[in-house]
Short mmCIF file of C-alpha atoms in Angstrom, two decimals:
data_model
loop_
_atom_site.label_atom_id
_atom_site.label_comp_id
_atom_site.label_asym_id
_atom_site.label_seq_id
_atom_site.Cartn_x
_atom_site.Cartn_y
_atom_site.Cartn_z
CA ASN A 26 0.65 -0.02 0.02
CA ALA A 27 1.74 2.49 -1.47
CA GLY A 28 -0.11 5.63 0.26
CA VAL A 29 0.99 9.27 -0.49
CA THR A 30 4.35 9.14 -2.35
CA GLN A 31 6.37 12.15 -2.47
CA THR A 32 9.74 12.80 -4.18
CA PRO A 33 12.07 13.27 -3.99
CA LYS A 34 13.05 13.10 0.35
CA PHE A 35 15.91 15.60 0.05
CA GLN A 36 17.00 18.38 -2.62
CA VAL A 37 19.78 21.43 -1.63
CA LEU A 38 19.28 24.00 -4.58
CA LYS A 39 20.82 27.87 -4.66
CA THR A 40 19.17 31.03 -4.47
CA GLY A 41 17.01 31.75 -7.50
CA GLN A 42 16.57 27.68 -8.83
CA SER A 43 13.62 26.30 -9.82
CA MET A 44 12.70 22.79 -8.97
CA THR A 45 9.61 21.12 -9.06
CA LEU A 46 8.29 18.39 -6.09
CA GLN A 47 5.69 16.10 -6.59
CA CYS A 48 3.06 14.17 -5.07
CA ALA A 49 0.98 11.36 -6.34
CA GLN A 50 -2.09 9.54 -3.66
CA ASP A 51 -2.96 6.07 -4.83
CA MET A 52 -6.54 6.15 -2.77
CA ASN A 53 -8.34 7.65 -4.84
CA HIS A 54 -8.61 10.46 -3.06
CA ASN A 55 -11.00 14.26 -4.17
CA SER A 56 -8.26 16.02 -1.90
CA MET A 57 -4.91 17.04 -2.63
CA TYR A 58 -2.68 19.39 0.25
CA TRP A 59 0.56 20.82 0.12
CA TYR A 60 2.03 22.38 4.21
CA ARG A 61 5.34 23.64 4.98
CA GLN A 62 6.37 22.31 9.21
CA ASP A 63 9.44 24.69 10.13
CA PRO A 64 10.97 23.88 13.74
CA GLY A 65 8.67 24.94 16.29
CA MET A 66 5.58 26.15 14.12
CA GLY A 67 2.96 24.06 13.65
CA LEU A 68 2.28 22.62 9.49
CA ARG A 69 1.02 25.06 7.93
CA LEU A 70 -1.37 25.62 3.88
CA ILE A 71 -0.02 26.06 1.13
CA TYR A 72 -2.34 25.37 -1.45
CA TYR A 73 -4.91 22.51 -1.53
CA SER A 74 -6.79 21.02 -4.02
CA ALA A 75 -10.56 20.13 -3.34
CA SER A 76 -10.60 18.17 -6.12
CA GLU A 77 -9.70 17.45 -9.95
CA GLY A 78 -9.28 20.68 -11.49
CA THR A 79 -8.82 23.37 -9.28
CA THR A 80 -6.37 24.88 -7.41
CA ASP A 81 -6.60 27.22 -4.24
CA LYS A 82 -3.98 29.37 -1.87
CA GLY A 83 -3.19 28.39 1.11
CA GLU A 84 -2.45 30.32 4.30
CA VAL A 85 1.00 30.98 2.88
CA PRO A 86 1.45 31.10 -1.19
CA ASN A 87 3.45 32.99 -1.99
CA GLY A 88 6.45 31.74 -3.90
CA TYR A 89 5.25 28.71 -5.12
CA ASN A 90 2.75 27.38 -7.57
CA VAL A 91 0.76 23.82 -8.04
CA SER A 92 -0.24 21.32 -10.63
CA ARG A 93 -3.13 19.34 -10.18
CA LEU A 94 -2.32 17.15 -12.34
CA ASN A 95 -4.81 14.08 -12.57
CA LYS A 96 -6.76 12.71 -9.84
CA ARG A 97 -3.48 11.30 -8.11
CA GLU A 98 -1.00 13.62 -9.03
CA PHE A 99 -0.06 17.23 -7.04
CA SER A 100 2.81 19.52 -7.57
CA LEU A 101 4.57 22.13 -6.06
CA ARG A 102 6.61 24.29 -7.35
CA LEU A 103 9.33 26.03 -6.44
CA GLU A 104 9.66 28.81 -9.59
CA SER A 105 12.65 31.30 -8.09
CA ALA A 106 14.21 29.47 -4.70
CA ALA A 107 14.62 31.86 -1.50
CA PRO A 108 16.89 30.33 1.90
CA SER A 109 13.64 31.13 3.45
CA GLN A 110 11.89 28.56 1.44
CA THR A 111 14.13 25.70 3.69
CA SER A 112 11.86 23.96 5.30
CA VAL A 113 10.18 19.86 4.87
CA TYR A 114 7.16 19.78 2.66
CA PHE A 115 4.91 17.58 3.29
CA CYS A 116 1.98 16.05 1.10
CA ALA A 117 -1.33 15.14 2.05
CA SER A 118 -4.80 13.81 0.77
CA SER A 119 -8.22 12.77 2.40
CA TRP A 120 -11.79 11.78 0.74
CA ASP A 121 -13.12 14.91 1.52
CA SER A 122 -12.50 18.05 3.17
CA ASN A 123 -14.36 16.60 6.37
CA GLN A 124 -12.38 14.18 6.73
CA PRO A 125 -8.98 12.35 8.00
CA GLN A 126 -5.64 13.11 5.97
CA HIS A 127 -3.14 11.04 4.66
CA PHE A 128 0.56 12.33 4.41
CA GLY A 129 3.16 11.44 2.15
CA ASP A 130 7.04 11.21 4.38
CA GLY A 131 8.17 15.25 3.49
CA THR A 132 10.66 16.43 1.43
CA ARG A 133 13.41 17.95 3.30
CA LEU A 134 15.13 21.22 0.93
CA SER A 135 17.07 23.58 2.06
CA ILE A 136 18.04 26.71 -0.34
CA LEU A 137 20.89 27.35 -0.12
CA LYS B 17 -3.07 34.57 20.47
CA ASN B 18 -3.08 31.09 18.22
CA GLU B 19 -6.19 30.08 17.04
CA VAL B 20 -5.11 26.22 18.67
CA GLU B 21 -3.20 26.21 21.50
CA GLN B 22 -1.50 22.88 22.57
CA SER B 23 0.12 21.87 26.64
CA PRO B 24 2.59 21.18 27.65
CA GLN B 25 5.21 22.13 24.70
CA ASN B 26 8.26 19.64 26.02
CA LEU B 27 6.73 15.61 27.87
CA THR B 28 9.44 13.19 29.57
CA ALA B 29 7.46 10.60 31.57
CA GLN B 30 8.30 6.85 32.82
CA GLU B 31 7.15 4.20 30.72
CA GLY B 32 4.45 2.24 32.26
CA GLU B 33 2.25 5.86 33.02
CA PHE B 34 -0.66 8.24 32.43
CA ILE B 35 -0.27 10.35 29.85
CA THR B 36 -2.06 13.59 29.05
CA ILE B 37 -1.08 16.30 26.26
CA ASN B 38 -4.07 18.63 25.94
CA CYS B 39 -5.89 21.31 22.95
CA SER B 40 -7.46 24.33 22.96
CA TYR B 41 -8.88 26.52 20.04
CA SER B 42 -10.90 29.42 20.41
CA VAL B 43 -12.80 29.17 17.04
CA GLY B 44 -15.93 27.30 16.21
CA ILE B 45 -15.29 23.66 14.74
CA SER B 46 -16.82 21.27 13.10
CA ALA B 47 -14.50 18.34 13.87
CA LEU B 48 -10.69 17.80 15.88
CA HIS B 49 -7.96 16.46 14.73
CA TRP B 50 -5.45 14.12 16.78
CA LEU B 51 -2.18 13.58 14.84
CA GLN B 52 0.82 11.42 15.89
CA GLN B 53 4.66 12.60 14.16
CA HIS B 54 7.27 9.93 14.47
CA PRO B 55 10.91 10.79 15.02
CA GLY B 56 11.27 9.38 11.47
CA GLY B 57 8.79 12.43 10.51
CA GLY B 58 6.05 10.78 9.09
CA ILE B 59 2.34 11.81 9.86
CA VAL B 60 -0.42 9.36 10.82
CA SER B 61 -4.11 10.02 11.85
CA LEU B 62 -5.17 8.71 15.02
CA PHE B 63 -8.37 10.54 15.63
CA MET B 64 -10.80 12.21 14.30
CA LEU B 65 -14.27 13.69 16.48
CA SER B 66 -16.87 16.28 16.48
CA SER B 67 -18.19 15.58 20.71
CA GLY B 68 -17.72 12.79 23.13
CA LYS B 69 -14.63 10.07 22.95
CA LYS B 70 -12.94 8.29 21.42
CA LYS B 71 -10.46 5.07 21.71
CA HIS B 72 -8.61 3.16 19.54
CA GLY B 73 -6.27 0.19 21.69
CA ARG B 74 -4.24 2.45 24.52
CA LEU B 75 -5.31 6.00 23.14
CA ILE B 76 -8.27 8.66 24.03
CA ALA B 77 -8.87 11.01 22.34
CA THR B 78 -11.76 13.69 24.38
CA ILE B 79 -13.52 16.83 22.96
CA ASN B 80 -15.60 18.90 24.86
CA ILE B 81 -16.71 21.34 22.64
CA GLN B 82 -18.64 23.87 24.82
CA GLU B 83 -15.62 24.20 26.42
CA LYS B 84 -13.46 24.50 23.26
CA HIS B 85 -11.32 21.86 25.02
CA SER B 86 -9.96 18.11 23.87
CA SER B 87 -7.31 15.06 25.46
CA LEU B 88 -5.57 12.38 24.42
CA HIS B 89 -4.63 10.68 26.64
CA ILE B 90 -2.62 7.49 26.42
CA THR B 91 -2.53 3.97 28.75
CA ALA B 92 0.44 2.49 29.98
CA SER B 93 2.86 4.52 28.05
CA HIS B 94 5.18 2.66 25.79
CA PRO B 95 8.40 4.02 24.38
CA ARG B 96 7.08 3.22 21.14
CA ASP B 97 4.95 5.79 22.03
CA SER B 98 8.15 8.68 21.32
CA ALA B 99 6.40 11.65 19.28
CA VAL B 100 5.53 14.74 18.42
CA TYR B 101 1.81 14.84 19.49
CA ILE B 102 -0.26 17.48 16.86
CA CYS B 103 -4.07 18.30 17.27
CA ALA B 104 -5.93 20.00 14.25
CA VAL B 105 -8.89 21.72 13.99
CA ASP B 106 -11.14 21.62 11.37
CA SER B 107 -12.82 25.47 11.32
CA SER B 108 -13.74 25.51 7.45
CA ASN B 109 -13.19 23.89 4.39
CA TYR B 110 -10.20 22.70 3.35
CA GLN B 111 -7.98 24.80 6.32
CA LEU B 112 -7.30 22.93 9.01
CA ILE B 113 -5.95 25.31 12.33
CA TRP B 114 -2.31 23.15 13.43
CA GLY B 115 -1.03 23.37 16.87
CA ALA B 116 2.77 23.17 17.89
CA GLY B 117 2.59 20.26 18.67
CA THR B 118 3.51 17.86 22.35
CA LYS B 119 7.29 16.17 22.26
CA LEU B 120 6.55 12.72 24.05
CA ILE B 121 9.14 11.17 24.94
CA ILE B 122 8.86 7.47 27.44
CA LYS B 123 11.85 6.52 28.62
CA PRO B 124 11.33 2.55 29.27
#
């Protein structure tokens, strides 16, 4: 049972570089989410996708873009990475907005 | 003031002790979630509740909607229970409000 799969697990970037974090779920969930987790803080929602074909901003969307490629996949793109984006990024999915979320293992991203 | 407050921030206990972690919130909610984050980083949903009490194995979660308070209890605690426990509330569609977490260490 794969659940929610995130790639890569670790990445180091230089300031100004771009990259895409990939997320895929095999549970036929409608909703998908991208969070960042910084030391001493709770998870913060970057973007979410309520259903295939829709995306919406969360609490901290600046500097990020997302694509809900199909029902399974939801990618997060950093167009021009900044040191403030150094964080652990989690993708999650749920059957619907009021159901428990299932999380990927996270991506540790460092921006130098 | 944060909308979701957890206490304590850190808790160290001996194996076998009864553990209580608290979560207070200041907004109206439709549901409250308890999650566990393992030392390796993975996050697992433990409970989702909107009233009363739920039990799963040695874990018990309660919620008092009037007092805007929830507790997570662990009975007969074990070192493998060591983790960060996170409370989150559903106040509007899709955007959970997250607590900062309680780091629990159970010593053998």
